[in-house]
């Protein structure tokens, strides 16, 4: 007797399923190699003692205690706070000027917006080398001041001015990008709200503080989050312009991690530093969200 084919026999995979599984598999493989493995290796290093060639030896909380008692590392965290004190006003002020300026640009708005992104996609090393020359004692700015007024500004020799110089360079690189984010928030505000405010005789300042800025809260929070992440990830600009000086006043956590891992040859200590920096960054972002984030709802 002839056997009828079973209706429950599994159908072969479709072409779409094969493509989907291939793409997902490639992503999972990439994640496992470049994210999961380094993450677990970092976690292992942070609780062991390893010097690149020998076997890691478990040391418990020794690296954590060394990190929390390292005055240079604590100084680098404080330098991030000092940097944010300069960077946030410059970045937010410049980004708002870019955003409001773009709103009044007629033709060529796309080209102008693209120009603001050029500094963001430029090489950080190249930018740092250019600004290191600009801020040097024999640079064009100081030469002009000396020729006209007989003074020079010690950009890289004074701790406060050195941090300000780095903040100006980083702000110059990111202010256009931040401005485009805020500009997208401006475009999302319904025009009818401004019309209603004008009918209520609301002035420009009232419209700015009661409508524009509150309605742009999601974009402002995004810029603030990016600014915090940039601050804790600083390496190229202070490394090239000031080298962390004077007197470690511009050293950053990333520079300390590099210094500890490859010059002091203490990769386990550096691994714990990176974990502490990540936790501090996450805590600061969460604190900023709790303090400034507001839910914007259009009824």
Coordinates of C-alpha atoms in Angstrom, one line a residue:
X1 CA 0.0 0.0 0.0
X2 CA 1.4 3.4 -1.0
X3 CA 2.2 5.7 1.9
X4 CA 0.7 9.2 1.7
X5 CA 3.0 12.2 2.5
X6 CA 2.5 13.5 6.0
X7 CA 0.9 16.9 6.2
X8 CA 3.0 17.6 9.3
X9 CA 6.3 17.2 7.6
X10 CA 8.5 20.3 8.2
X11 CA 8.7 22.5 5.2
X12 CA 12.2 23.6 4.0
X13 CA 13.3 27.1 5.2
X14 CA 12.3 29.9 2.9
X15 CA 14.9 32.1 1.3
X16 CA 13.9 35.0 3.6
X17 CA 14.5 32.9 6.7
X18 CA 17.9 31.8 5.5
X19 CA 18.9 35.4 4.8
X20 CA 17.5 36.5 8.2
X21 CA 19.4 33.8 10.1
X22 CA 22.6 34.5 8.2
X23 CA 22.4 38.2 9.1
X24 CA 21.5 37.5 12.7
X25 CA 24.2 34.9 13.0
X26 CA 26.8 37.3 11.6
X27 CA 25.7 39.9 14.1
X28 CA 25.8 37.5 17.0
X29 CA 29.3 36.3 16.0
X30 CA 30.5 39.9 15.7
X31 CA 29.0 40.7 19.2
X32 CA 30.5 37.6 20.7
X33 CA 34.0 38.3 19.3
X34 CA 34.2 42.1 19.7
X35 CA 31.9 42.7 22.7
X36 CA 31.2 39.7 24.9
X37 CA 34.7 38.3 24.9
X38 CA 36.4 41.6 25.7
X39 CA 33.7 42.3 28.4
X40 CA 34.3 39.0 30.2
X41 CA 38.1 39.4 29.8
X42 CA 37.8 42.9 31.3
X43 CA 35.8 41.6 34.2
X44 CA 38.3 38.8 34.8
X45 CA 41.3 41.2 34.6
X46 CA 39.7 43.6 37.2
X47 CA 39.8 41.0 39.9
X48 CA 43.2 39.4 39.0
X49 CA 46.8 40.3 38.7
X50 CA 48.2 40.0 35.1
X51 CA 51.2 41.4 33.4
X52 CA 50.5 40.5 29.7
X53 CA 52.5 37.3 29.6
X54 CA 51.9 35.3 32.8
X55 CA 48.7 33.6 34.0
X56 CA 46.1 35.9 35.8
X57 CA 46.2 35.4 39.6
X58 CA 43.0 36.1 41.5
X59 CA 43.5 39.1 43.9
X60 CA 39.9 39.9 44.9
X61 CA 39.2 43.6 45.6
X62 CA 42.9 44.7 45.5
X63 CA 42.6 46.5 42.2
X64 CA 39.5 48.3 43.3
X65 CA 41.2 49.5 46.5
X66 CA 44.2 50.6 44.4
X67 CA 41.9 52.5 42.0
X68 CA 40.0 54.3 44.8
X69 CA 43.2 55.3 46.5
X70 CA 45.1 56.4 43.4
X71 CA 45.4 60.2 43.7
X72 CA 46.1 60.7 39.9
X73 CA 43.0 58.7 39.0
X74 CA 40.8 60.7 41.4
X75 CA 42.4 63.9 40.0
X76 CA 41.5 62.8 36.5
X77 CA 37.8 62.3 37.5
X78 CA 37.8 65.8 39.1
X79 CA 39.3 67.1 35.8
X80 CA 36.2 65.8 34.0
X81 CA 34.0 67.9 36.3
X82 CA 36.2 70.9 35.6
X83 CA 36.0 70.2 31.9
X84 CA 32.2 69.9 32.0
X85 CA 32.1 73.3 33.8
X86 CA 33.6 74.9 30.7
X87 CA 32.3 72.6 28.0
X88 CA 28.6 72.5 28.8
X89 CA 27.9 76.3 28.6
X90 CA 30.0 76.6 25.4
X91 CA 28.5 73.5 23.7
X92 CA 24.9 74.3 24.6
X93 CA 25.3 78.0 23.8
X94 CA 26.9 77.3 20.5
X95 CA 24.4 74.5 19.6
X96 CA 21.5 76.8 20.3
X97 CA 23.0 79.5 18.1
X98 CA 23.4 76.9 15.3
X99 CA 19.9 75.6 15.7
X100 CA 18.2 79.0 15.8
X101 CA 20.4 80.3 13.0
X102 CA 19.5 77.3 10.7
X103 CA 15.8 78.2 11.2
X104 CA 16.4 81.5 9.5
X105 CA 18.5 80.1 6.6
X106 CA 16.7 80.1 3.3
X107 CA 18.3 78.4 0.3
X108 CA 21.3 76.1 0.9
X109 CA 20.1 75.0 4.3
X110 CA 21.3 71.4 3.6
X111 CA 24.7 72.6 2.6
X112 CA 25.1 74.8 5.7
X113 CA 24.0 71.9 7.9
X114 CA 26.6 69.6 6.2
X115 CA 29.3 72.2 6.8
X116 CA 28.6 72.1 10.5
X117 CA 29.2 68.3 10.4
X118 CA 32.6 68.6 8.8
X119 CA 34.4 69.4 12.1
X120 CA 32.6 66.4 13.7
X121 CA 33.8 63.9 11.1
X122 CA 37.3 65.4 10.9
X123 CA 40.3 63.6 12.5
X124 CA 40.7 64.4 16.2
X125 CA 44.5 64.1 15.8
X126 CA 44.6 66.6 13.0
X127 CA 42.3 69.1 14.8
X128 CA 44.4 68.7 18.0
X129 CA 47.7 69.4 16.1
X130 CA 46.2 72.5 14.5
X131 CA 44.9 73.9 17.8
X132 CA 48.1 73.0 19.6
X133 CA 49.8 75.4 17.2
X134 CA 47.0 78.0 17.6
X135 CA 47.3 78.0 21.4
X136 CA 51.1 77.8 21.5
X137 CA 53.1 80.8 22.8
X138 CA 54.3 81.5 19.3
X139 CA 51.0 80.8 17.6
X140 CA 49.0 83.3 15.6
X141 CA 46.7 84.3 18.4
X142 CA 49.5 85.0 20.9
X143 CA 51.6 86.6 18.2
X144 CA 48.8 89.0 17.4
X145 CA 48.3 89.9 21.1
X146 CA 52.0 90.4 21.6
X147 CA 52.4 92.6 18.5
X148 CA 49.4 94.8 19.5
X149 CA 49.3 94.7 23.3
X150 CA 52.7 93.2 24.4
X151 CA 51.1 90.3 26.2
X152 CA 50.7 86.5 25.7
X153 CA 48.0 84.2 27.0
X154 CA 49.5 81.1 28.7
X155 CA 47.0 78.7 27.2
X156 CA 48.9 75.5 27.9
X157 CA 50.8 76.6 31.0
X158 CA 48.0 77.7 33.3
X159 CA 45.7 74.9 34.6
X160 CA 42.5 76.8 34.1
X161 CA 43.3 78.2 30.7
X162 CA 44.6 74.8 29.6
X163 CA 41.3 73.1 30.5
X164 CA 39.4 76.0 28.8
X165 CA 41.5 75.5 25.6
X166 CA 40.6 71.8 25.5
X167 CA 37.0 72.6 26.1
X168 CA 37.0 75.1 23.2
X169 CA 38.6 72.5 20.8
X170 CA 36.1 69.8 21.8
X171 CA 33.2 72.2 21.6
X172 CA 34.3 73.4 18.1
X173 CA 34.3 69.7 17.0
X174 CA 30.8 68.8 18.4
X175 CA 28.8 72.1 18.5
X176 CA 27.6 71.6 14.9
X177 CA 26.4 68.1 15.6
X178 CA 24.6 69.2 18.7
X179 CA 23.1 72.1 16.9
X180 CA 21.5 69.8 14.3
X181 CA 20.0 67.7 17.1
X182 CA 18.5 70.8 18.7
X183 CA 17.4 72.0 15.2
X184 CA 15.4 68.8 14.8
X185 CA 13.6 69.6 18.1
X186 CA 12.8 73.1 16.9
X187 CA 11.2 71.7 13.8
X188 CA 9.0 69.4 15.8
X189 CA 7.3 72.2 17.8
X190 CA 3.9 72.9 16.3
X191 CA 3.6 76.4 14.9
X192 CA 0.0 76.7 16.4
X193 CA 1.5 76.8 19.9
X194 CA 3.4 80.0 19.0
X195 CA 0.4 81.5 17.4
X196 CA -1.7 80.9 20.5
X197 CA 1.1 82.4 22.7
X198 CA 1.2 85.5 20.5
X199 CA -2.6 85.9 21.0
X200 CA -1.9 85.8 24.7
X201 CA 0.7 88.6 24.2
X202 CA 3.6 86.4 25.2
X203 CA 6.9 88.1 24.4
X204 CA 10.0 86.4 22.8
X205 CA 11.6 85.6 26.2
X206 CA 8.4 84.1 27.5
X207 CA 8.0 82.0 24.3
X208 CA 11.6 80.8 24.6
X209 CA 11.5 79.8 28.3
X210 CA 7.9 78.6 28.4
X211 CA 7.5 76.9 25.0
X212 CA 10.7 76.4 23.0
X213 CA 13.1 75.1 25.7
X214 CA 10.6 72.9 27.5
X215 CA 9.4 71.4 24.2
X216 CA 13.0 70.7 23.2
X217 CA 13.7 68.8 26.5
X218 CA 14.2 65.4 24.7
X219 CA 16.8 66.9 22.4
X220 CA 18.5 68.9 25.2
X221 CA 18.7 65.7 27.3
X222 CA 20.2 63.9 24.3
X223 CA 22.9 66.6 23.9
X224 CA 23.6 66.6 27.6
X225 CA 24.0 62.8 27.6
X226 CA 26.4 63.0 24.6
X227 CA 28.3 65.7 26.3
X228 CA 28.8 63.6 29.4
X229 CA 29.9 60.6 27.4
X230 CA 32.4 62.8 25.4
X231 CA 33.8 64.2 28.6
X232 CA 34.6 60.8 30.1
X233 CA 35.9 59.6 26.8
X234 CA 38.4 62.4 26.2
X235 CA 41.8 61.3 25.2
X236 CA 43.1 62.7 21.9
X237 CA 42.8 66.4 22.6
X238 CA 44.4 66.6 26.0
X239 CA 47.0 64.0 25.1
X240 CA 48.2 66.0 22.1
X241 CA 47.6 69.6 23.2
X242 CA 48.7 69.5 26.9
X243 CA 49.9 66.0 27.5
X244 CA 47.8 66.0 30.7
X245 CA 49.7 69.0 32.1
X246 CA 50.4 71.3 33.7
X247 CA 50.7 69.2 36.9
X248 CA 48.0 66.6 35.7
X249 CA 45.4 69.4 35.6
X250 CA 44.2 68.2 32.2
X251 CA 44.7 64.5 32.6
X252 CA 41.6 62.5 31.9
X253 CA 40.4 59.0 33.0
X254 CA 41.2 57.6 29.5
X255 CA 44.7 59.0 29.7
X256 CA 45.1 57.4 33.1
X257 CA 43.9 54.0 31.8
X258 CA 46.3 54.2 28.9
X259 CA 49.2 55.3 31.2
X260 CA 48.4 52.5 33.7
X261 CA 48.0 49.7 31.2
X262 CA 50.9 50.4 28.7
X263 CA 53.4 52.5 30.6
X264 CA 53.1 51.2 34.2
X265 CA 52.4 47.7 32.8
X266 CA 49.4 47.2 35.1
X267 CA 46.6 46.1 32.8
X268 CA 44.5 44.7 35.7
X269 CA 44.6 48.0 37.5
X270 CA 43.6 49.7 34.3
X271 CA 40.7 47.3 33.8
X272 CA 39.3 48.2 37.2
X273 CA 39.8 51.9 36.3
X274 CA 37.7 51.4 33.1
X275 CA 34.9 49.7 35.1
X276 CA 34.9 52.6 37.7
X277 CA 34.8 55.2 34.9
X278 CA 31.9 53.4 33.2
X279 CA 29.9 53.2 36.5
X280 CA 30.6 56.9 37.2
X281 CA 29.5 57.9 33.7
X282 CA 26.4 55.8 34.0
X283 CA 25.6 57.3 37.4
X284 CA 26.1 60.8 36.2
X285 CA 23.9 60.3 33.2
X286 CA 21.1 58.8 35.4
X287 CA 21.5 61.8 37.8
X288 CA 21.2 64.2 34.9
X289 CA 18.1 62.4 33.6
X290 CA 16.5 62.5 37.1
X291 CA 17.2 66.2 37.5
X292 CA 16.4 67.6 34.1
X293 CA 14.4 65.1 32.0
X294 CA 10.8 66.0 31.5
X295 CA 8.1 64.2 29.6
X296 CA 6.8 66.2 26.7
X297 CA 3.3 65.4 25.6
X298 CA 1.4 67.2 22.8
X299 CA -2.3 67.0 23.6

